[in-house]
Structures are given as C-alpha cells and as structure tokens.
Amino acid sequence: MLDKRPLLRAGALCAVALSLAACSAEEEKNGRGATEVGFVTVKVEPVPVTTSLGGRAVAFETSEVRPQVNGLIRRRLFTEGGFVRAGQPLYQIDPSLYQAAVDQAAANLASARASAQAAVDRARRLEPLAKMQAVAEQDYTDALAQARMARAAVAQNGAALETARINLRFATITAPISGRIGRSLVTPGGLVSASQATPLAVIQQTDPMFVDMQQSSAELTTLRQAIESGGVTAGSTSVRLRLEDGSAYGFAGTVQFSDVTVNEATGTVTLRARFPNPKGVLLPGMFVTAIFDQAVNPSAILLPQAAVQRDFDGSAFVYLVGKDNKALRRKIVADRTSGANWVVTGGLKPGERVITQGIGNLRQGAAIRPVAANSAQRVAAPRGDGAEAQGK
C-alpha cells in the first residue's frame, strides 16, 4: 500500500509557505514589513565659516634698553623678571665726566654773558656820541656788531650747557616703556657705549598681547571673492584661542588687521589679533591656535554627521525619504563640519527629508517607514519572521 504520509507533509509545508508569503505580502502592503527610519527636514540657515589658524603670541610693546652715553656701569637698579614703569631708573653710569662737562659749560656760559653785557653797554654809550659825530660812525657800527656777536656766544654756550646736562641725565638709564623686564645682559663694572650692538636688557609689555596668525594667500583670495559675489558675508572679528595643552584661553580677542604683503617663502599673509592678558597666561613666543568665524554662509544646510556617508571615491551621499516611502540615494557637497554637523552646500533642497537613523542596511528603492528623528518612537529594523511568528 502506498505510504501517503510524505505527500501529506509536503502538502502541509506548501500550505505554510503560501500562508507566510501571503502574510508577508499583506505586511508589506500595510507598511509593517518596511524598515523604520528617522528623518530630519532640510532647512536653510546661516552657518559661520569657522577658521583655525596657528599663531604665535607677540608682546604688545617691546623695547631694548640701550645706553646713550659711554661709561662704566656703577649700579643695576631693578630686579630681573620684575615689572618696571616708564621712566624708572634701571642702570647708573659713572657720571663724573658728565658732571664736570656740565660745570665747564656753565662757566663758559657765565663768561659769555659777561662779555655780552660789556659789549652791549659799550654800544649803548657810543650811540649818542655817534649822533653828535663826536666819534667815528664806523666805531659805533663795530660796537653794535660786537654786541650781536656776544649775544650769539651766549646762545652757543647755553646750548653747550644743555647738551652737557642731557649727557649727565643719560648717565642714569631709565625704562622707555612699562612692562616686564628680562635678565640683565651687563653687570656692574661693565663698560658700555652708545654705539654697542647688544642691549642692556629687554622690556616687554604683555597686557594686552598680540597673536600673529598665518593664513594662505589663496584662502584669503577665495574668501574675498566669495564675499564680493555675495556667496558669503563677512564674519565676526572676535577670536578664541586654544593653548598648547589643548585648553581654551579664558578671554576673547579681536582681529586688528591683515598684512598687505605676502610672505614669499611661505605664501602666507599675517593676521594680527589683540587679546587681554591680565593674568600673564600668554607669553611672548608661545604657540597657540586661533579660532574665529571669518565669514558667514547665509544659505547653508546643517545635517547630523551620522546622516552623511562616503563612497569609495570620497564623495558624500545621503538617503532621502522618496516617493511612496522608498529610500532615495542622493549625492551631496559636504566639505566641512560645524560642531556635530556637516555643512551641506549642494545637492539638497529645503523641505526634503533626509534619513538620519536606521541607515545601516538601507539600499536604493528599499521600502521604509519614516518617522521624525526627534520623536519618541523606536527606530530599528523589524524583527525576523520567526520572532513575529512567535508573537502571533
């Protein structure tokens, strides 16, 4: 007798398969078999073009302390590394020779004044006699000339006295500016001269401070052309700093100017920013990173970084919610980031829906069930058939 049990089992399996296929078709029709994804709606908004440039801290003012007269250093009058004020005495040069020159110039001036007074008195006495023709007219003329020459000698000796006093004053070397003074490069007993190449010390004003940044001239040209064409607008002049250890500097600065000359060796242009430095954190020569919004793109699009993927050639693409809730693959232009987002400048239009969640296994044309990315719904792929069967 023919065993019909295998045929019955086969028929049962076929029935189950047909039932599952019908159930799957019904689920797909109702949208329950589609992948649930989260999306955001594209909108245009102004986005700053943030620039990061390496820079060096530069003292606001720097002055080299130099002698203006020759002599031996008798005393040093400051503490190395301390703060000095403009006009404060720093070094004392032996003033003996310069004091003697002052005394000599003063004596010469007194002699010239006496001679001048005598010449003036003689001319005054001869004046009425010349009118009465009691003396020769030439004698009176000569007396007037002698009086004028004597007055000129007084002026000359007065200038010599002032020069001697200035040289005596230069024997005390004072601070030309206020600021921090470094180590002394000369000791008491050292001979200095007005023509020496080495300074005695260096004073630097460190509050405020400058930061000099280097930017490619090509980048500056591109930025200026974009501003002229209306693609971007000029940004803020406010600058933030990141220090060498990666920490943020506590004070914001302001861009002061951009140099008018391109460095031929590096092809860069120097930008200078000014920062307050009340605590002395910034030191001359320190390397820092300056961050500032150099321009603003008024019509950019921000997308979460998770939404943007890259092809093998490096081009960016996203998945959109397409017609009939089908995944639509679209190439975009996303060349830079802003915080946790990509800045998209091409490939998208306002109002389109970009998938940001559940994109791991998406393919072009795949059925999807879109929900807003900020909704409370769970975004995940549907469970497998076995799990659903158990649920049933």
mmCIF file of C-alpha atoms in Angstrom:
data_model
loop_
_atom_site.group_PDB
_atom_site.id
_atom_site.type_symbol
_atom_site.label_atom_id
_atom_site.label_comp_id
_atom_site.label_asym_id
_atom_site.label_seq_id
_atom_site.Cartn_x
_atom_site.Cartn_y
_atom_site.Cartn_z
ATOM 1 C CA MET A 1 0.000 0.000 0.000
ATOM 2 C CA LEU A 2 1.358 3.410 -0.957
ATOM 3 C CA ASP A 3 2.509 5.488 2.043
ATOM 4 C CA LYS A 4 0.772 8.892 1.781
ATOM 5 C CA ARG A 5 2.466 10.491 4.813
ATOM 6 C CA PRO A 6 5.322 12.150 2.851
ATOM 7 C CA LEU A 7 2.793 13.633 0.468
ATOM 8 C CA LEU A 8 0.748 14.934 3.343
ATOM 9 C CA ARG A 9 3.851 16.509 4.965
ATOM 10 C CA ALA A 10 4.840 18.134 1.672
ATOM 11 C CA GLY A 11 1.360 19.488 1.232
ATOM 12 C CA ALA A 12 1.415 20.894 4.741
ATOM 13 C CA LEU A 13 4.760 22.621 4.114
ATOM 14 C CA CYS A 14 3.436 24.149 0.910
ATOM 15 C CA ALA A 15 0.411 25.441 2.721
ATOM 16 C CA VAL A 16 2.577 27.006 5.427
ATOM 17 C CA ALA A 17 4.819 28.613 2.798
ATOM 18 C CA LEU A 18 1.856 30.023 0.936
ATOM 19 C CA SER A 19 0.443 31.330 4.193
ATOM 20 C CA LEU A 20 3.731 33.026 5.127
ATOM 21 C CA ALA A 21 4.062 34.542 1.650
ATOM 22 C CA ALA A 22 0.544 35.907 1.823
ATOM 23 C CA CYS A 23 1.201 37.266 5.304
ATOM 24 C CA SER A 24 4.451 38.897 4.145
ATOM 25 C CA ALA A 25 2.715 40.468 1.148
ATOM 26 C CA GLU A 26 -0.022 41.782 3.387
ATOM 27 C CA GLU A 27 2.543 43.215 5.847
ATOM 28 C CA GLU A 28 4.454 44.878 3.006
ATOM 29 C CA LYS A 29 1.202 46.306 1.677
ATOM 30 C CA ASN A 30 0.342 47.676 5.122
ATOM 31 C CA GLY A 31 3.882 49.003 5.575
ATOM 32 C CA ARG A 32 4.632 46.792 8.591
ATOM 33 C CA GLY A 33 7.496 44.953 6.861
ATOM 34 C CA ALA A 34 9.353 48.165 5.893
ATOM 35 C CA THR A 35 12.437 49.411 7.763
ATOM 36 C CA GLU A 36 11.606 52.114 10.255
ATOM 37 C CA VAL A 37 13.891 55.131 9.849
ATOM 38 C CA GLY A 38 14.238 58.575 11.429
ATOM 39 C CA PHE A 39 14.499 61.687 9.295
ATOM 40 C CA VAL A 40 15.080 65.405 9.567
ATOM 41 C CA THR A 41 13.591 68.031 7.287
ATOM 42 C CA VAL A 42 16.078 70.100 5.320
ATOM 43 C CA LYS A 43 16.078 73.819 6.096
ATOM 44 C CA VAL A 44 18.396 76.645 5.087
ATOM 45 C CA GLU A 45 20.097 78.653 7.818
ATOM 46 C CA PRO A 46 23.141 80.946 8.210
ATOM 47 C CA VAL A 47 26.251 78.990 9.174
ATOM 48 C CA PRO A 48 29.562 80.615 10.148
ATOM 49 C CA VAL A 49 32.693 79.647 8.220
ATOM 50 C CA THR A 50 34.990 78.820 11.128
ATOM 51 C CA THR A 51 38.732 79.107 10.545
ATOM 52 C CA SER A 52 41.512 77.647 12.723
ATOM 53 C CA LEU A 53 44.980 79.109 12.298
ATOM 54 C CA GLY A 54 48.226 78.503 14.115
ATOM 55 C CA GLY A 55 49.824 81.590 15.614
ATOM 56 C CA ARG A 56 52.456 82.970 17.941
ATOM 57 C CA ALA A 57 51.940 85.298 20.882
ATOM 58 C CA VAL A 58 53.745 88.626 20.467
ATOM 59 C CA ALA A 59 54.317 91.309 23.103
ATOM 60 C CA PHE A 60 52.162 94.405 22.698
ATOM 61 C CA GLU A 61 55.270 96.587 23.019
ATOM 62 C CA THR A 62 58.946 95.631 23.091
ATOM 63 C CA SER A 63 61.815 97.956 23.934
ATOM 64 C CA GLU A 64 65.543 97.274 24.087
ATOM 65 C CA VAL A 65 67.276 99.199 26.854
ATOM 66 C CA ARG A 66 70.418 100.797 25.382
ATOM 67 C CA PRO A 67 72.979 103.326 26.665
ATOM 68 C CA GLN A 68 73.124 106.756 25.035
ATOM 69 C CA VAL A 69 76.476 107.731 26.531
ATOM 70 C CA ASN A 70 79.758 105.909 27.206
ATOM 71 C CA GLY A 71 80.960 104.839 30.620
ATOM 72 C CA LEU A 72 81.230 102.199 33.329
ATOM 73 C CA ILE A 73 78.072 100.718 34.860
ATOM 74 C CA ARG A 74 78.151 101.584 38.547
ATOM 75 C CA ARG A 75 74.825 100.026 39.699
ATOM 76 C CA ARG A 76 71.870 97.984 38.475
ATOM 77 C CA LEU A 77 68.653 99.401 39.932
ATOM 78 C CA PHE A 78 65.983 96.812 39.064
ATOM 79 C CA THR A 79 65.025 93.198 39.807
ATOM 80 C CA GLU A 80 65.351 90.863 36.836
ATOM 81 C CA GLY A 81 61.991 89.496 35.686
ATOM 82 C CA GLY A 82 60.071 92.176 37.569
ATOM 83 C CA PHE A 83 57.666 94.854 36.424
ATOM 84 C CA VAL A 84 59.109 98.300 35.676
ATOM 85 C CA ARG A 85 57.374 101.543 34.843
ATOM 86 C CA ALA A 86 58.283 104.049 32.151
ATOM 87 C CA GLY A 87 60.910 106.466 33.474
ATOM 88 C CA GLN A 88 62.067 104.158 36.266
ATOM 89 C CA PRO A 89 65.903 104.176 36.709
ATOM 90 C CA LEU A 90 67.489 100.896 35.599
ATOM 91 C CA TYR A 91 71.260 101.476 35.455
ATOM 92 C CA GLN A 92 73.615 104.119 36.786
ATOM 93 C CA ILE A 93 76.658 105.005 34.659
ATOM 94 C CA ASP A 94 79.583 106.771 36.391
ATOM 95 C CA PRO A 95 78.566 110.457 35.976
ATOM 96 C CA SER A 96 81.867 112.100 36.971
ATOM 97 C CA LEU A 97 82.962 113.167 33.476
ATOM 98 C CA TYR A 98 79.482 114.350 32.550
ATOM 99 C CA GLN A 99 79.123 116.385 35.743
ATOM 100 C CA ALA A 100 82.467 118.059 35.009
ATOM 101 C CA ALA A 101 81.287 118.866 31.473
ATOM 102 C CA VAL A 102 78.166 120.498 32.920
ATOM 103 C CA ASP A 103 80.246 122.616 35.275
ATOM 104 C CA GLN A 104 82.566 123.701 32.453
ATOM 105 C CA ALA A 105 79.660 124.584 30.160
ATOM 106 C CA ALA A 106 78.042 126.603 32.959
ATOM 107 C CA ALA A 107 81.269 128.577 33.483
ATOM 108 C CA ASN A 108 81.606 129.246 29.755
ATOM 109 C CA LEU A 109 78.053 130.497 29.657
ATOM 110 C CA ALA A 110 78.687 132.859 32.578
ATOM 111 C CA SER A 111 81.799 134.241 30.825
ATOM 112 C CA ALA A 112 79.883 134.722 27.576
ATOM 113 C CA ARG A 113 77.095 136.558 29.387
ATOM 114 C CA ALA A 114 79.584 138.912 30.998
ATOM 115 C CA SER A 115 81.282 139.653 27.669
ATOM 116 C CA ALA A 116 77.947 140.226 26.056
ATOM 117 C CA GLN A 117 76.887 142.655 28.746
ATOM 118 C CA ALA A 118 80.093 144.668 28.277
ATOM 119 C CA ALA A 119 79.681 144.780 24.513
ATOM 120 C CA VAL A 120 76.047 145.914 24.817
ATOM 121 C CA ASP A 121 76.988 148.673 27.294
ATOM 122 C CA ARG A 122 79.775 149.954 25.008
ATOM 123 C CA ALA A 123 77.425 150.131 22.027
ATOM 124 C CA ARG A 124 74.861 151.973 24.129
ATOM 125 C CA ARG A 125 77.439 154.612 25.210
ATOM 126 C CA LEU A 126 78.678 155.186 21.666
ATOM 127 C CA GLU A 127 75.185 155.685 20.247
ATOM 128 C CA PRO A 128 74.636 159.356 21.379
ATOM 129 C CA LEU A 129 78.258 160.235 20.566
ATOM 130 C CA ALA A 130 77.858 158.904 17.051
ATOM 131 C CA LYS A 131 74.742 161.060 16.615
ATOM 132 C CA MET A 132 76.725 164.142 17.639
ATOM 133 C CA GLN A 133 79.574 162.995 15.381
ATOM 134 C CA ALA A 134 81.858 163.011 18.417
ATOM 135 C CA VAL A 135 83.116 159.562 17.378
ATOM 136 C CA ALA A 136 83.505 157.967 14.016
ATOM 137 C CA GLU A 137 80.397 156.265 12.639
ATOM 138 C CA GLN A 138 82.473 153.154 11.970
ATOM 139 C CA ASP A 139 83.373 152.819 15.649
ATOM 140 C CA TYR A 140 79.689 152.733 16.571
ATOM 141 C CA THR A 141 78.956 150.182 13.849
ATOM 142 C CA ASP A 142 81.764 147.952 15.111
ATOM 143 C CA ALA A 143 80.436 148.199 18.664
ATOM 144 C CA LEU A 144 76.966 147.082 17.558
ATOM 145 C CA ALA A 145 78.478 144.102 15.723
ATOM 146 C CA GLN A 146 80.486 143.139 18.817
ATOM 147 C CA ALA A 147 77.315 143.259 20.914
ATOM 148 C CA ARG A 148 75.449 140.975 18.487
ATOM 149 C CA MET A 149 78.368 138.516 18.394
ATOM 150 C CA ALA A 150 78.450 138.466 22.183
ATOM 151 C CA ARG A 151 74.727 137.626 22.322
ATOM 152 C CA ALA A 152 75.310 134.796 19.819
ATOM 153 C CA ALA A 153 78.136 133.454 22.005
ATOM 154 C CA VAL A 154 75.749 133.417 24.953
ATOM 155 C CA ALA A 155 73.286 131.320 22.937
ATOM 156 C CA GLN A 156 76.049 128.927 21.843
ATOM 157 C CA ASN A 157 77.299 128.397 25.363
ATOM 158 C CA GLY A 158 73.725 127.959 26.572
ATOM 159 C CA ALA A 159 73.225 125.151 24.050
ATOM 160 C CA ALA A 160 76.509 123.559 25.140
ATOM 161 C CA LEU A 161 75.348 123.641 28.739
ATOM 162 C CA GLU A 162 72.041 121.985 27.789
ATOM 163 C CA THR A 163 73.919 119.264 25.894
ATOM 164 C CA ALA A 164 76.128 118.611 28.902
ATOM 165 C CA ARG A 165 73.063 118.375 31.166
ATOM 166 C CA ILE A 166 71.387 115.903 28.763
ATOM 167 C CA ASN A 167 74.504 113.713 28.748
ATOM 168 C CA LEU A 168 74.563 113.839 32.535
ATOM 169 C CA ARG A 169 70.899 112.814 32.596
ATOM 170 C CA PHE A 170 71.669 109.924 30.206
ATOM 171 C CA ALA A 171 74.149 108.637 32.785
ATOM 172 C CA THR A 172 71.035 107.333 34.547
ATOM 173 C CA ILE A 173 69.440 104.826 32.125
ATOM 174 C CA THR A 174 65.654 104.717 32.567
ATOM 175 C CA ALA A 175 62.893 102.404 31.292
ATOM 176 C CA PRO A 176 61.427 103.679 27.986
ATOM 177 C CA ILE A 177 58.138 101.764 28.484
ATOM 178 C CA SER A 178 56.272 99.952 31.248
ATOM 179 C CA GLY A 179 56.329 96.160 31.280
ATOM 180 C CA ARG A 180 58.205 93.052 32.330
ATOM 181 C CA ILE A 181 61.972 93.308 32.141
ATOM 182 C CA GLY A 182 64.123 90.287 31.365
ATOM 183 C CA ARG A 183 67.578 89.385 32.584
ATOM 184 C CA SER A 184 70.319 91.953 32.592
ATOM 185 C CA LEU A 185 72.926 91.441 29.883
ATOM 186 C CA VAL A 186 75.522 93.613 31.638
ATOM 187 C CA THR A 187 76.857 93.649 35.194
ATOM 188 C CA PRO A 188 78.161 96.496 37.367
ATOM 189 C CA GLY A 189 81.679 97.371 36.293
ATOM 190 C CA GLY A 190 80.976 96.659 32.635
ATOM 191 C CA LEU A 191 81.919 99.238 30.029
ATOM 192 C CA VAL A 192 79.084 100.355 27.762
ATOM 193 C CA SER A 193 78.977 102.649 24.765
ATOM 194 C CA ALA A 194 76.303 104.455 22.823
ATOM 195 C CA SER A 195 77.192 102.565 19.642
ATOM 196 C CA GLN A 196 77.169 99.000 21.019
ATOM 197 C CA ALA A 197 75.017 96.369 19.280
ATOM 198 C CA THR A 198 73.925 94.435 22.389
ATOM 199 C CA PRO A 199 71.114 95.883 24.529
ATOM 200 C CA LEU A 200 71.448 96.032 28.295
ATOM 201 C CA ALA A 201 68.021 94.406 28.832
ATOM 202 C CA VAL A 202 64.669 93.964 27.075
ATOM 203 C CA ILE A 203 61.299 95.201 28.349
ATOM 204 C CA GLN A 204 58.057 93.671 27.036
ATOM 205 C CA GLN A 205 54.505 94.816 27.680
ATOM 206 C CA THR A 206 52.403 91.661 27.988
ATOM 207 C CA ASP A 207 48.956 93.056 28.765
ATOM 208 C CA PRO A 208 47.413 93.214 26.240
ATOM 209 C CA MET A 209 49.094 90.742 23.881
ATOM 210 C CA PHE A 210 49.112 90.269 20.126
ATOM 211 C CA VAL A 211 48.720 86.934 18.344
ATOM 212 C CA ASP A 212 50.121 86.770 14.818
ATOM 213 C CA MET A 213 48.427 84.140 12.615
ATOM 214 C CA GLN A 214 49.468 82.878 9.199
ATOM 215 C CA GLN A 215 46.838 82.205 6.524
ATOM 216 C CA SER A 216 47.337 81.063 2.946
ATOM 217 C CA SER A 217 47.023 83.898 0.458
ATOM 218 C CA ALA A 218 44.985 81.552 -1.772
ATOM 219 C CA GLU A 219 42.416 81.043 1.009
ATOM 220 C CA LEU A 220 42.169 84.787 1.580
ATOM 221 C CA THR A 221 41.665 85.393 -2.140
ATOM 222 C CA THR A 222 38.909 82.768 -2.313
ATOM 223 C CA LEU A 223 37.204 84.278 0.729
ATOM 224 C CA ARG A 224 37.321 87.807 -0.683
ATOM 225 C CA GLN A 225 35.901 86.661 -4.000
ATOM 226 C CA ALA A 226 33.100 84.801 -2.219
ATOM 227 C CA ILE A 227 32.241 87.929 -0.207
ATOM 228 C CA GLU A 228 32.255 90.101 -3.335
ATOM 229 C CA SER A 229 29.998 87.655 -5.190
ATOM 230 C CA GLY A 230 27.533 87.513 -2.296
ATOM 231 C CA GLY A 231 28.086 83.818 -1.596
ATOM 232 C CA VAL A 232 29.107 84.600 1.978
ATOM 233 C CA THR A 233 29.060 87.650 4.202
ATOM 234 C CA ALA A 234 31.860 88.999 6.359
ATOM 235 C CA GLY A 235 32.069 87.262 9.716
ATOM 236 C CA SER A 236 32.845 88.417 13.226
ATOM 237 C CA THR A 237 36.207 89.836 14.292
ATOM 238 C CA SER A 238 36.030 88.006 17.627
ATOM 239 C CA VAL A 239 38.759 85.382 18.090
ATOM 240 C CA ARG A 240 39.082 82.492 20.527
ATOM 241 C CA LEU A 241 42.336 80.779 21.488
ATOM 242 C CA ARG A 242 43.355 77.203 22.224
ATOM 243 C CA LEU A 243 46.589 76.940 24.190
ATOM 244 C CA GLU A 244 49.453 74.496 23.702
ATOM 245 C CA ASP A 245 47.999 71.996 26.198
ATOM 246 C CA GLY A 246 44.645 71.975 24.381
ATOM 247 C CA SER A 247 42.806 74.099 26.935
ATOM 248 C CA ALA A 248 40.745 77.138 25.980
ATOM 249 C CA TYR A 249 42.040 80.605 26.791
ATOM 250 C CA GLY A 250 39.667 82.468 29.066
ATOM 251 C CA PHE A 251 39.465 85.758 27.149
ATOM 252 C CA ALA A 252 38.276 86.515 23.625
ATOM 253 C CA GLY A 253 40.316 88.708 21.312
ATOM 254 C CA THR A 254 39.688 90.911 18.301
ATOM 255 C CA VAL A 255 41.240 90.813 14.844
ATOM 256 C CA GLN A 256 43.155 94.073 14.345
ATOM 257 C CA PHE A 257 44.364 93.929 10.746
ATOM 258 C CA SER A 258 45.607 91.785 7.877
ATOM 259 C CA ASP A 259 49.070 92.430 6.486
ATOM 260 C CA VAL A 260 49.336 93.856 2.966
ATOM 261 C CA THR A 261 52.336 91.731 1.969
ATOM 262 C CA VAL A 262 52.513 88.012 1.154
ATOM 263 C CA ASN A 263 55.493 86.141 2.574
ATOM 264 C CA GLU A 264 57.390 84.959 -0.488
ATOM 265 C CA ALA A 265 58.872 81.955 1.317
ATOM 266 C CA THR A 266 55.599 80.551 2.725
ATOM 267 C CA GLY A 267 52.872 82.120 0.544
ATOM 268 C CA THR A 268 51.001 83.283 3.633
ATOM 269 C CA VAL A 269 49.610 86.545 4.961
ATOM 270 C CA THR A 270 49.899 87.604 8.593
ATOM 271 C CA LEU A 271 46.722 88.402 10.533
ATOM 272 C CA ARG A 272 47.053 90.031 13.946
ATOM 273 C CA ALA A 273 44.596 89.777 16.840
ATOM 274 C CA ARG A 274 44.689 91.530 20.198
ATOM 275 C CA PHE A 275 43.928 89.743 23.492
ATOM 276 C CA PRO A 276 43.710 90.906 27.106
ATOM 277 C CA ASN A 277 46.281 89.141 29.286
ATOM 278 C CA PRO A 278 45.680 90.277 32.881
ATOM 279 C CA LYS A 279 46.911 87.011 34.420
ATOM 280 C CA GLY A 280 50.015 86.695 32.274
ATOM 281 C CA VAL A 281 48.981 83.343 30.778
ATOM 282 C CA LEU A 282 50.128 84.344 27.304
ATOM 283 C CA LEU A 283 53.893 84.666 26.989
ATOM 284 C CA PRO A 284 55.801 86.122 24.032
ATOM 285 C CA GLY A 285 56.698 83.360 21.578
ATOM 286 C CA MET A 286 54.006 80.928 22.820
ATOM 287 C CA PHE A 287 52.335 78.798 20.123
ATOM 288 C CA VAL A 288 48.522 78.967 20.094
ATOM 289 C CA THR A 289 45.635 78.079 17.807
ATOM 290 C CA ALA A 290 43.268 80.909 16.895
ATOM 291 C CA ILE A 291 39.645 80.064 16.064
ATOM 292 C CA PHE A 292 37.286 82.634 14.585
ATOM 293 C CA ASP A 293 34.314 82.984 12.246
ATOM 294 C CA GLN A 294 35.918 84.547 9.189
ATOM 295 C CA ALA A 295 32.671 84.603 7.169
ATOM 296 C CA VAL A 296 29.014 83.521 7.306
ATOM 297 C CA ASN A 297 27.275 81.379 4.691
ATOM 298 C CA PRO A 298 23.668 82.670 4.725
ATOM 299 C CA SER A 299 22.147 79.713 2.842
ATOM 300 C CA ALA A 300 23.835 76.581 4.146
ATOM 301 C CA ILE A 301 22.285 73.346 5.400
ATOM 302 C CA LEU A 302 23.314 71.508 8.561
ATOM 303 C CA LEU A 303 23.000 67.724 8.753
ATOM 304 C CA PRO A 304 23.934 65.394 11.603
ATOM 305 C CA GLN A 305 27.206 63.632 10.840
ATOM 306 C CA ALA A 306 25.500 60.238 11.134
ATOM 307 C CA ALA A 307 23.344 61.020 8.083
ATOM 308 C CA VAL A 308 26.253 61.594 5.689
ATOM 309 C CA GLN A 309 28.095 58.617 4.176
ATOM 310 C CA ARG A 310 31.075 58.407 1.835
ATOM 311 C CA ASP A 311 31.594 56.467 -1.391
ATOM 312 C CA PHE A 312 34.852 54.782 -2.308
ATOM 313 C CA ASP A 313 35.927 57.926 -4.175
ATOM 314 C CA GLY A 314 35.315 60.077 -1.098
ATOM 315 C CA SER A 315 32.154 61.767 -2.399
ATOM 316 C CA ALA A 316 29.353 62.293 0.116
ATOM 317 C CA PHE A 317 25.809 60.955 -0.170
ATOM 318 C CA VAL A 318 22.660 60.657 1.928
ATOM 319 C CA TYR A 319 19.407 58.732 1.811
ATOM 320 C CA LEU A 320 16.175 60.671 1.409
ATOM 321 C CA VAL A 321 12.560 59.712 2.021
ATOM 322 C CA GLY A 322 11.459 59.318 -1.578
ATOM 323 C CA LYS A 323 8.150 58.838 -3.334
ATOM 324 C CA ASP A 324 5.902 56.051 -1.938
ATOM 325 C CA ASN A 325 8.192 55.856 1.123
ATOM 326 C CA LYS A 326 11.121 54.429 -0.819
ATOM 327 C CA ALA A 327 14.746 55.173 0.086
ATOM 328 C CA LEU A 328 16.353 57.564 -2.387
ATOM 329 C CA ARG A 329 20.145 57.828 -2.627
ATOM 330 C CA ARG A 330 21.454 61.364 -3.336
ATOM 331 C CA LYS A 331 24.988 62.756 -3.731
ATOM 332 C CA ILE A 332 25.681 65.990 -1.886
ATOM 333 C CA VAL A 333 28.501 68.501 -1.358
ATOM 334 C CA ALA A 334 29.713 68.459 2.243
ATOM 335 C CA ASP A 335 33.285 69.708 2.589
ATOM 336 C CA ARG A 336 33.443 70.828 6.199
ATOM 337 C CA THR A 337 31.865 70.389 9.604
ATOM 338 C CA SER A 338 30.373 72.761 12.131
ATOM 339 C CA GLY A 339 30.283 71.222 15.571
ATOM 340 C CA ALA A 340 28.496 67.853 15.357
ATOM 341 C CA ASN A 341 27.044 68.596 11.902
ATOM 342 C CA TRP A 342 28.138 68.532 8.282
ATOM 343 C CA VAL A 343 27.725 71.783 6.359
ATOM 344 C CA VAL A 344 25.981 70.909 3.070
ATOM 345 C CA THR A 345 26.369 73.429 0.265
ATOM 346 C CA GLY A 346 24.916 71.460 -2.639
ATOM 347 C CA GLY A 347 22.637 68.532 -3.546
ATOM 348 C CA LEU A 348 19.694 69.232 -1.234
ATOM 349 C CA LYS A 349 16.654 71.476 -1.284
ATOM 350 C CA PRO A 350 14.630 72.924 1.603
ATOM 351 C CA GLY A 351 11.742 70.682 2.642
ATOM 352 C CA GLU A 352 13.351 67.372 1.622
ATOM 353 C CA ARG A 353 13.535 64.683 4.263
ATOM 354 C CA VAL A 354 16.987 63.248 4.990
ATOM 355 C CA ILE A 355 17.246 59.914 6.800
ATOM 356 C CA THR A 356 19.470 60.168 9.863
ATOM 357 C CA GLN A 357 18.602 56.972 11.780
ATOM 358 C CA GLY A 358 18.306 53.366 10.728
ATOM 359 C CA ILE A 359 20.512 53.770 7.644
ATOM 360 C CA GLY A 360 22.810 50.814 8.336
ATOM 361 C CA ASN A 361 21.273 48.417 5.773
ATOM 362 C CA LEU A 362 19.433 50.863 3.526
ATOM 363 C CA ARG A 363 19.535 50.419 -0.238
ATOM 364 C CA GLN A 364 18.233 52.441 -3.144
ATOM 365 C CA GLY A 365 14.494 51.871 -3.509
ATOM 366 C CA ALA A 366 14.103 49.968 -0.229
ATOM 367 C CA ALA A 367 10.711 50.249 1.485
ATOM 368 C CA ILE A 368 10.872 52.431 4.599
ATOM 369 C CA ARG A 369 8.593 53.655 7.317
ATOM 370 C CA PRO A 370 9.741 57.240 8.114
ATOM 371 C CA VAL A 371 9.289 58.883 11.492
ATOM 372 C CA ALA A 372 10.615 62.209 12.730
ATOM 373 C CA ALA A 373 14.091 61.777 14.190
ATOM 374 C CA ASN A 374 13.181 63.684 17.335
ATOM 375 C CA SER A 375 10.048 61.586 18.005
ATOM 376 C CA ALA A 376 9.827 59.085 20.827
ATOM 377 C CA GLN A 377 9.273 56.111 18.501
ATOM 378 C CA ARG A 378 11.865 53.363 18.402
ATOM 379 C CA VAL A 379 13.938 53.433 15.215
ATOM 380 C CA ALA A 380 15.127 49.922 14.298
ATOM 381 C CA ALA A 381 14.730 47.217 11.702
ATOM 382 C CA PRO A 382 11.658 44.960 12.111
ATOM 383 C CA ARG A 383 12.044 41.674 13.875
ATOM 384 C CA GLY A 384 12.606 38.481 11.889
ATOM 385 C CA ASP A 385 9.799 36.207 10.721
ATOM 386 C CA GLY A 386 10.450 33.724 13.492
ATOM 387 C CA ALA A 387 10.019 36.342 16.184
ATOM 388 C CA GLU A 388 6.859 37.636 14.555
ATOM 389 C CA ALA A 389 5.510 34.129 14.277
ATOM 390 C CA GLN A 390 6.155 33.609 17.938
ATOM 391 C CA GLY A 391 4.413 36.857 18.662
ATOM 392 C CA LYS A 392 1.425 35.666 16.737
#
